Short mmCIF file of C-alpha atoms and ligand atoms in Angstrom, two decimals:
data_model
loop_
_atom_site.label_atom_id
_atom_site.label_comp_id
_atom_site.label_asym_id
_atom_site.label_seq_id
_atom_site.Cartn_x
_atom_site.Cartn_y
_atom_site.Cartn_z
CA MET A 1 0.03 -0.19 0.01
CA ALA A 2 2.74 2.39 0.97
CA VAL A 3 4.58 1.65 -2.12
CA LYS A 4 1.43 2.40 -4.15
CA ASN A 5 0.97 5.61 -2.42
CA THR A 6 4.43 6.62 -3.08
CA THR A 7 4.09 5.60 -6.86
CA ILE A 8 0.93 7.40 -7.24
CA PHE A 9 2.52 10.56 -5.55
CA SER A 10 5.58 10.49 -7.64
CA LEU A 11 3.24 10.21 -10.64
CA LEU A 12 1.26 13.23 -9.69
CA PHE A 13 4.45 15.04 -8.79
CA SER A 14 5.82 14.16 -12.11
CA LEU A 15 2.77 15.14 -14.10
CA ALA A 16 2.68 18.71 -12.14
CA PHE A 17 6.38 19.20 -12.84
CA LEU A 18 5.64 18.32 -16.82
CA GLY A 19 2.85 20.63 -16.56
CA LEU A 20 4.80 23.36 -15.05
CA THR A 21 7.75 22.69 -17.67
CA CYS A 22 5.28 22.79 -20.44
CA VAL A 23 3.78 26.00 -19.39
CA HIS A 24 7.27 27.45 -19.24
CA LEU A 25 8.41 26.30 -22.40
CA THR A 26 5.11 27.07 -24.53
CA ASN A 27 4.84 29.96 -26.38
CA ALA A 28 1.15 30.90 -25.46
CA LEU A 29 -0.56 31.87 -28.71
CA SER A 30 -3.26 34.31 -28.86
CA SER A 31 -5.18 36.04 -31.64
CA ASN A 32 -4.23 39.62 -30.53
CA TYR A 33 -0.65 38.90 -30.05
CA TYR A 34 0.55 41.72 -32.26
CA ASP A 35 -2.18 44.22 -31.66
CA LYS A 36 0.24 46.59 -29.93
CA THR A 37 3.43 45.69 -31.61
CA CYS A 38 2.61 45.07 -35.24
CA PRO A 39 -1.02 46.03 -35.87
CA ASN A 40 -1.06 45.62 -39.67
CA VAL A 41 0.65 42.21 -39.65
CA GLU A 42 -2.38 40.42 -41.21
CA ALA A 43 -3.15 43.06 -44.02
CA THR A 44 0.52 43.30 -44.92
CA ILE A 45 0.77 39.38 -45.32
CA THR A 46 -2.79 39.19 -46.98
CA SER A 47 -1.53 41.62 -49.69
CA VAL A 48 1.73 39.93 -50.18
CA VAL A 49 -0.08 36.68 -50.88
CA LYS A 50 -2.76 38.24 -52.99
CA LYS A 51 -0.17 39.74 -55.35
CA ALA A 52 1.94 36.17 -55.64
CA MET A 53 -1.29 34.37 -56.39
CA LEU A 54 -2.06 36.78 -59.45
CA ASN A 55 1.30 35.79 -60.89
CA ASP A 56 1.04 32.09 -59.99
CA ARG A 57 -1.88 29.94 -59.32
CA THR A 58 -0.09 27.37 -57.46
CA VAL A 59 1.07 29.74 -54.67
CA PRO A 60 -1.84 28.82 -52.30
CA ALA A 61 -1.41 25.07 -52.42
CA ALA A 62 2.36 25.68 -52.03
CA LEU A 63 1.83 27.89 -48.70
CA LEU A 64 -0.72 25.55 -47.39
CA ARG A 65 1.72 22.63 -47.81
CA MET A 66 4.55 24.64 -46.49
CA HIS A 67 2.66 25.32 -43.44
CA PHE A 68 1.67 21.51 -42.90
CA HIS A 69 5.16 20.33 -43.36
CA ASP A 70 6.48 23.04 -40.95
CA CYS A 71 4.11 21.87 -38.08
CA PHE A 72 4.68 18.34 -38.82
CA ILE A 73 8.41 18.59 -38.29
CA ARG A 74 9.53 19.93 -34.84
CA GLY A 75 6.22 21.87 -34.43
CA CYS A 76 5.27 25.12 -36.03
CA ASP A 77 8.79 26.77 -35.53
CA GLY A 78 9.57 28.01 -39.28
CA SER A 79 12.16 25.28 -39.59
CA VAL A 80 10.78 24.31 -43.26
CA LEU A 81 11.95 27.99 -44.36
CA LEU A 82 15.65 27.64 -43.36
CA ASN A 83 18.21 27.45 -46.12
CA SER A 84 20.75 24.61 -46.15
CA THR A 85 24.32 25.65 -45.05
CA LYS A 86 27.65 24.33 -45.71
CA LYS A 87 27.62 22.10 -42.56
CA ASN A 88 23.89 21.25 -42.78
CA GLN A 89 21.26 20.01 -45.29
CA ALA A 90 17.99 21.66 -44.39
CA GLU A 91 14.52 20.18 -44.52
CA LYS A 92 13.71 22.02 -47.70
CA ASP A 93 16.42 19.99 -49.40
CA GLY A 94 15.23 16.58 -47.78
CA PRO A 95 13.64 13.89 -49.97
CA PRO A 96 9.97 15.09 -50.57
CA ASN A 97 11.18 18.65 -51.54
CA ILE A 98 9.90 18.44 -54.96
CA SER A 99 6.46 19.95 -53.95
CA LEU A 100 7.90 22.86 -52.03
CA HIS A 101 7.95 26.19 -53.40
CA ALA A 102 7.02 29.71 -53.20
CA PHE A 103 9.37 30.25 -50.35
CA TYR A 104 9.84 34.07 -51.96
CA VAL A 105 6.32 34.77 -50.85
CA ILE A 106 7.12 34.40 -47.12
CA ASP A 107 10.43 36.32 -47.93
CA ASN A 108 8.41 39.11 -49.40
CA ALA A 109 6.10 39.43 -46.40
CA LYS A 110 9.06 39.26 -44.07
CA LYS A 111 10.75 42.11 -45.74
CA ALA A 112 7.58 44.27 -45.65
CA LEU A 113 6.98 43.37 -41.94
CA GLU A 114 10.70 44.23 -41.18
CA ALA A 115 10.19 47.75 -42.58
CA LEU A 116 6.76 48.15 -40.65
CA CYS A 117 7.81 46.64 -37.25
CA PRO A 118 11.29 45.38 -37.22
CA LYS A 119 12.28 42.09 -35.33
CA THR A 120 8.79 41.51 -34.13
CA VAL A 121 6.88 39.16 -36.34
CA SER A 122 8.14 35.42 -36.18
CA CYS A 123 8.53 33.46 -39.66
CA ALA A 124 6.57 30.68 -38.15
CA ASP A 125 3.60 33.05 -37.79
CA ILE A 126 3.98 34.48 -41.18
CA LEU A 127 3.73 31.00 -42.62
CA ALA A 128 0.66 30.26 -40.64
CA LEU A 129 -1.18 33.58 -41.59
CA ALA A 130 -0.08 33.12 -45.29
CA ALA A 131 -1.50 29.54 -45.29
CA ARG A 132 -4.66 30.70 -43.79
CA ASP A 133 -4.87 33.48 -46.60
CA ALA A 134 -4.10 30.93 -49.25
CA VAL A 135 -7.20 29.14 -48.15
CA THR A 136 -9.48 32.20 -47.70
CA LEU A 137 -8.48 33.78 -51.00
CA SER A 138 -9.13 30.45 -52.91
CA GLY A 139 -12.75 30.49 -51.89
CA GLY A 140 -12.32 28.66 -48.58
CA PRO A 141 -13.30 29.67 -44.97
CA ASN A 142 -11.59 32.45 -43.10
CA TRP A 143 -10.64 32.12 -39.39
CA ASN A 144 -8.50 33.76 -36.50
CA VAL A 145 -5.27 32.32 -36.44
CA PRO A 146 -3.43 32.39 -33.03
CA LYS A 147 0.01 34.04 -33.14
CA GLY A 148 2.99 34.20 -31.05
CA ARG A 149 5.06 31.37 -32.39
CA LYS A 150 8.72 31.58 -32.19
CA ASP A 151 11.26 30.30 -34.89
CA GLY A 152 13.43 27.41 -34.46
CA ARG A 153 17.18 27.13 -35.00
CA VAL A 154 17.16 23.56 -36.50
CA SER A 155 16.21 22.01 -39.69
CA LYS A 156 17.42 18.80 -40.90
CA ALA A 157 16.71 17.16 -44.29
CA THR A 158 16.62 13.71 -42.74
CA ASP A 159 13.51 14.81 -40.64
CA THR A 160 11.42 14.72 -43.64
CA ARG A 161 11.33 11.18 -43.29
CA GLN A 162 8.74 11.55 -40.64
CA LEU A 163 6.27 13.19 -42.94
CA PRO A 164 3.16 11.14 -43.57
CA GLY A 165 3.66 9.72 -47.09
CA PRO A 166 1.50 9.47 -50.32
CA THR A 167 1.64 5.78 -49.98
CA PHE A 168 0.74 5.46 -46.31
CA ASN A 169 -2.20 3.20 -45.30
CA ILE A 170 -4.89 4.35 -42.84
CA SER A 171 -2.87 2.85 -39.66
CA GLN A 172 0.30 4.56 -40.89
CA LEU A 173 -1.41 7.79 -41.20
CA GLN A 174 -3.50 7.55 -37.92
CA GLN A 175 -0.16 6.81 -36.21
CA SER A 176 1.73 9.60 -37.81
CA PHE A 177 -1.11 12.24 -36.82
CA ALA A 178 -1.29 10.69 -33.46
CA GLN A 179 2.41 11.41 -32.92
CA ARG A 180 1.50 15.22 -33.45
CA GLY A 181 -1.65 14.95 -30.77
CA LEU A 182 -4.11 14.94 -34.12
CA GLY A 183 -6.69 12.39 -34.08
CA THR A 184 -9.00 10.68 -36.85
CA GLU A 185 -11.08 13.82 -37.34
CA ASP A 186 -8.16 16.11 -37.93
CA LEU A 187 -6.48 13.41 -40.30
CA VAL A 188 -9.66 13.41 -42.55
CA ALA A 189 -10.30 17.26 -42.30
CA LEU A 190 -6.76 18.10 -42.90
CA SER A 191 -6.37 15.82 -46.01
CA GLY A 192 -9.18 17.90 -47.31
CA GLY A 193 -6.16 20.43 -48.17
CA HIS A 194 -5.61 18.08 -51.16
CA THR A 195 -8.60 20.23 -52.69
CA LEU A 196 -5.74 22.56 -53.67
CA GLY A 197 -2.71 21.35 -55.87
CA PHE A 198 -0.81 18.96 -58.09
CA ALA A 199 1.02 15.79 -57.62
CA HIS A 200 3.99 14.72 -59.56
CA CYS A 201 3.62 11.24 -61.05
CA SER A 202 6.32 9.64 -58.63
CA SER A 203 3.99 10.21 -55.66
CA PHE A 204 1.15 7.81 -57.13
CA GLN A 205 2.90 5.85 -59.39
CA ASN A 206 2.54 2.88 -56.89
CA ARG A 207 -1.26 2.74 -57.81
CA ILE A 208 -0.85 2.72 -61.63
CA HIS A 209 2.05 0.62 -62.17
CA ASN A 210 2.79 -2.77 -60.55
CA PHE A 211 0.39 -2.38 -57.87
CA SER A 212 0.85 -5.94 -56.57
CA PRO A 213 2.08 -9.05 -58.16
CA LYS A 214 -1.53 -9.80 -59.56
CA LYS A 215 -2.73 -6.46 -60.58
CA SER A 216 -1.12 -3.58 -62.37
CA VAL A 217 -3.56 -0.95 -61.05
CA ASP A 218 -4.98 -0.41 -57.84
CA PRO A 219 -8.51 -1.82 -58.11
CA THR A 220 -10.02 1.04 -55.97
CA LEU A 221 -9.13 3.39 -58.75
CA GLN A 222 -12.18 4.11 -61.09
CA SER A 223 -11.03 2.54 -64.45
CA SER A 224 -11.04 5.45 -67.02
CA PHE A 225 -9.46 7.68 -64.30
CA ALA A 226 -6.73 4.96 -64.10
CA ALA A 227 -6.41 5.08 -67.77
CA SER A 228 -6.02 8.72 -67.63
CA LEU A 229 -3.47 8.82 -64.97
CA LYS A 230 -1.43 5.94 -66.75
CA ASN A 231 -1.63 8.14 -69.88
CA VAL A 232 -0.05 11.21 -68.19
CA CYS A 233 2.59 9.00 -66.28
CA PRO A 234 3.61 6.09 -68.49
CA ALA A 235 5.88 3.36 -66.85
CA LYS A 236 8.81 4.35 -68.91
CA ASN A 237 10.34 7.81 -69.83
CA THR A 238 7.74 9.76 -67.62
CA PRO A 239 7.98 13.34 -68.50
CA LYS A 240 10.10 15.20 -65.77
CA ASN A 241 6.86 17.59 -64.55
CA ALA A 242 4.43 15.30 -65.57
CA GLY A 243 1.42 14.68 -62.87
CA ALA A 244 -2.08 15.25 -61.99
CA ASN A 245 -4.24 17.94 -60.16
CA LEU A 246 -5.41 16.43 -56.60
CA ASP A 247 -8.96 17.25 -57.56
CA SER A 248 -10.60 18.58 -60.53
CA THR A 249 -10.93 22.25 -59.37
CA PRO A 250 -6.96 22.49 -57.98
CA THR A 251 -7.08 26.27 -57.53
CA THR A 252 -10.49 26.38 -55.70
CA PHE A 253 -10.94 25.48 -52.00
CA ASP A 254 -14.00 23.43 -52.08
CA ASN A 255 -15.27 19.86 -50.95
CA ARG A 256 -14.95 18.22 -54.24
CA TYR A 257 -11.73 16.22 -53.06
CA TYR A 258 -13.97 14.16 -50.93
CA LYS A 259 -16.63 13.76 -53.80
CA LEU A 260 -14.13 12.46 -56.15
CA LEU A 261 -12.57 10.28 -53.36
CA LEU A 262 -15.85 8.33 -53.11
CA GLN A 263 -15.78 7.82 -56.89
CA GLY A 264 -12.32 6.21 -56.71
CA LYS A 265 -10.83 9.28 -58.25
CA SER A 266 -8.35 10.31 -55.62
CA ILE A 267 -4.85 10.74 -56.39
CA PHE A 268 -2.70 9.21 -53.57
CA SER A 269 -3.08 5.93 -51.84
CA SER A 270 -3.15 7.94 -48.51
CA ASP A 271 -6.46 9.66 -49.94
CA GLN A 272 -8.02 6.53 -50.97
CA ALA A 273 -7.04 5.02 -47.43
CA LEU A 274 -9.54 7.21 -45.88
CA ALA A 275 -12.46 5.15 -47.50
CA THR A 276 -11.04 1.98 -46.20
CA MET A 277 -12.43 2.28 -42.40
CA ALA A 278 -16.05 2.86 -41.52
CA ASN A 279 -15.44 6.06 -39.21
CA THR A 280 -13.14 7.68 -41.64
CA LYS A 281 -15.31 6.92 -44.58
CA ALA A 282 -18.43 8.31 -42.78
CA LEU A 283 -16.41 11.59 -42.29
CA VAL A 284 -15.56 11.71 -46.06
CA THR A 285 -19.12 11.01 -46.92
CA LYS A 286 -20.27 13.95 -44.63
CA TYR A 287 -17.62 16.36 -45.95
CA ALA A 288 -18.74 15.35 -49.64
CA SER A 289 -22.18 16.30 -48.93
CA SER A 290 -21.59 19.44 -47.12
CA LYS A 291 -19.04 22.02 -47.95
CA LYS A 292 -20.06 23.98 -44.64
CA GLU A 293 -19.27 20.73 -42.30
CA PHE A 294 -15.87 20.45 -44.31
CA GLU A 295 -15.03 23.99 -43.64
CA LYS A 296 -16.06 23.85 -39.94
CA ALA A 297 -13.82 20.65 -39.46
CA PHE A 298 -10.96 22.11 -41.60
CA VAL A 299 -10.73 25.40 -39.55
CA LYS A 300 -11.01 23.32 -36.18
CA SER A 301 -8.07 21.08 -37.25
CA MET A 302 -6.17 23.75 -38.79
CA ILE A 303 -5.84 25.74 -35.61
CA LYS A 304 -5.10 22.55 -33.68
CA MET A 305 -2.23 21.84 -36.05
CA SER A 306 -0.77 25.20 -36.26
CA SER A 307 -0.79 25.37 -32.57
CA ILE A 308 1.78 22.43 -32.37
CA ASN A 309 4.54 23.98 -30.17
CA GLY A 310 7.85 24.02 -31.94
CA GLY A 311 9.82 25.44 -29.00
CA GLY A 312 11.43 27.90 -30.92
CA GLN A 313 12.97 30.81 -29.06
CA GLU A 314 13.71 33.93 -31.50
CA VAL A 315 12.14 35.80 -34.07
CA ARG A 316 14.28 35.63 -37.24
CA HIS A 317 15.38 38.62 -39.18
CA ASP A 318 15.58 36.84 -42.24
CA CYS A 319 13.34 33.56 -42.65
CA ARG A 320 15.84 31.49 -44.40
CA VAL A 321 18.76 32.09 -41.78
CA VAL A 322 18.90 31.65 -37.83
CA ASN A 323 19.87 34.90 -36.05
C1 LIG B 401 18.52 30.70 -49.52
O1 LIG B 401 18.67 29.95 -50.83
C2 LIG B 401 18.02 30.34 -52.03
C3 LIG B 401 17.92 29.30 -52.99
O2 LIG B 401 18.94 28.50 -52.92
C4 LIG B 401 18.90 31.60 -52.39
O3 LIG B 401 18.54 32.09 -53.62
C5 LIG B 401 19.18 32.46 -51.16
O4 LIG B 401 19.83 33.78 -51.46
C6 LIG B 401 19.62 31.90 -49.91
N1 LIG B 401 19.25 32.88 -48.78
C7 LIG B 401 20.21 33.13 -47.97
C8 LIG B 401 19.90 34.00 -46.80
O5 LIG B 401 21.21 32.25 -47.74
C1 LIG B 402 15.87 18.08 -53.34
O1 LIG B 402 16.78 17.42 -52.46
C2 LIG B 402 17.75 16.80 -53.00
C3 LIG B 402 18.62 16.14 -51.90
O2 LIG B 402 17.70 15.20 -51.23
C4 LIG B 402 18.90 17.88 -53.70
O3 LIG B 402 19.91 17.32 -54.19
C5 LIG B 402 17.86 18.37 -54.59
O4 LIG B 402 18.63 19.61 -55.16
C6 LIG B 402 16.57 19.29 -54.21
N1 LIG B 402 15.87 19.74 -55.01
C7 LIG B 402 15.18 20.98 -55.34
C8 LIG B 402 14.45 21.32 -56.27
O5 LIG B 402 15.50 21.78 -54.21
C1 LIG B 403 -0.40 -0.71 -43.20
O1 LIG B 403 1.11 -0.92 -43.53
C2 LIG B 403 1.85 -1.40 -42.37
C3 LIG B 403 3.33 -1.19 -42.90
O2 LIG B 403 3.19 -1.79 -44.13
C4 LIG B 403 1.38 -2.68 -41.90
O3 LIG B 403 1.98 -3.22 -41.01
C5 LIG B 403 -0.18 -2.68 -41.67
O4 LIG B 403 -0.72 -3.69 -41.40
C6 LIG B 403 -0.88 -1.96 -42.73
N1 LIG B 403 -2.36 -1.67 -42.18
C7 LIG B 403 -3.41 -1.78 -42.85
C8 LIG B 403 -4.51 -1.38 -42.16
O5 LIG B 403 -3.33 -2.25 -43.89
#
């Protein structure tokens, strides 16, 4: 009994201690974080994103993916923005780097903000706000982004292996999200980010060539859709930049991704995986039939994901290099 009590006591003590440590390390986020120090932060970023979108329709998808990537590795600390150095290969130059671009948009926003309120707005916050703007300006929902993230000093190419991959099955996806404190609802809602963007052939060739010893094509793919994918991505001599849009309206933030998924017209195995379990399929069906329900869930999960603490300590002066 005494032993038991001691154990419980030390457990409680450890938990309390852990709680205190977390409070100390956490950069508490709030929606009015820059109200006094940089009141025009949001309008400044929005105008930079808007301008970039006019020149390149792929910018919103790129910003959303960049923010996701940032938060999934080391928390949302702007680590994805750091350049490689002589001694260190950074995240952006890691294996799945092919889909990351539009870093210049963050640079432009940072420059504008340094002129307005120097050394105040973190790069991690700029990216979180730019990702929100990317969604809103593409016809998606708008929401208040909690701010106050700090920038980290570490970025490692090898860490990109921890990202959920396009060939993941449902249990691998759930595990990857759970490691970041994200649940099944977050997984299904955040996958809806695939309403924007484009995928290179290499990320879905597993479904259209040599799928298994018996079948060359993933049988869950609708047949004419599979044929069209094989057409743009032949097994041999695939053109370098060939690929497919993630849904049929790749620059509009809508719920078409879920509708197509239910028709066997999703691009990645990791998309199709959402239809393989009853509870995830029920969510896919719900979002396919209601854009409003999808938006509600997406906003909730975005706020959760973008609050993953990176434990950064500084506000970078240049988003590509540590201070
Ligand atoms: C970061 O890398 C980009 C692309 O390689 C380069 O154009 C830029 O000058 C670099 N910036 C810094 C601050 O090193
Ligand atoms: C992607 O990363 C590899 C190293 O893993 C690097 O050699 C290559 O230059 C990078 N590609 C781009 C477009 O940055
Ligand atoms: C997912 O893939 C892993 C690794 O290949 C495997 O162990 C697991 O059984 C698979 N899960 C499902 C639900 O297919």
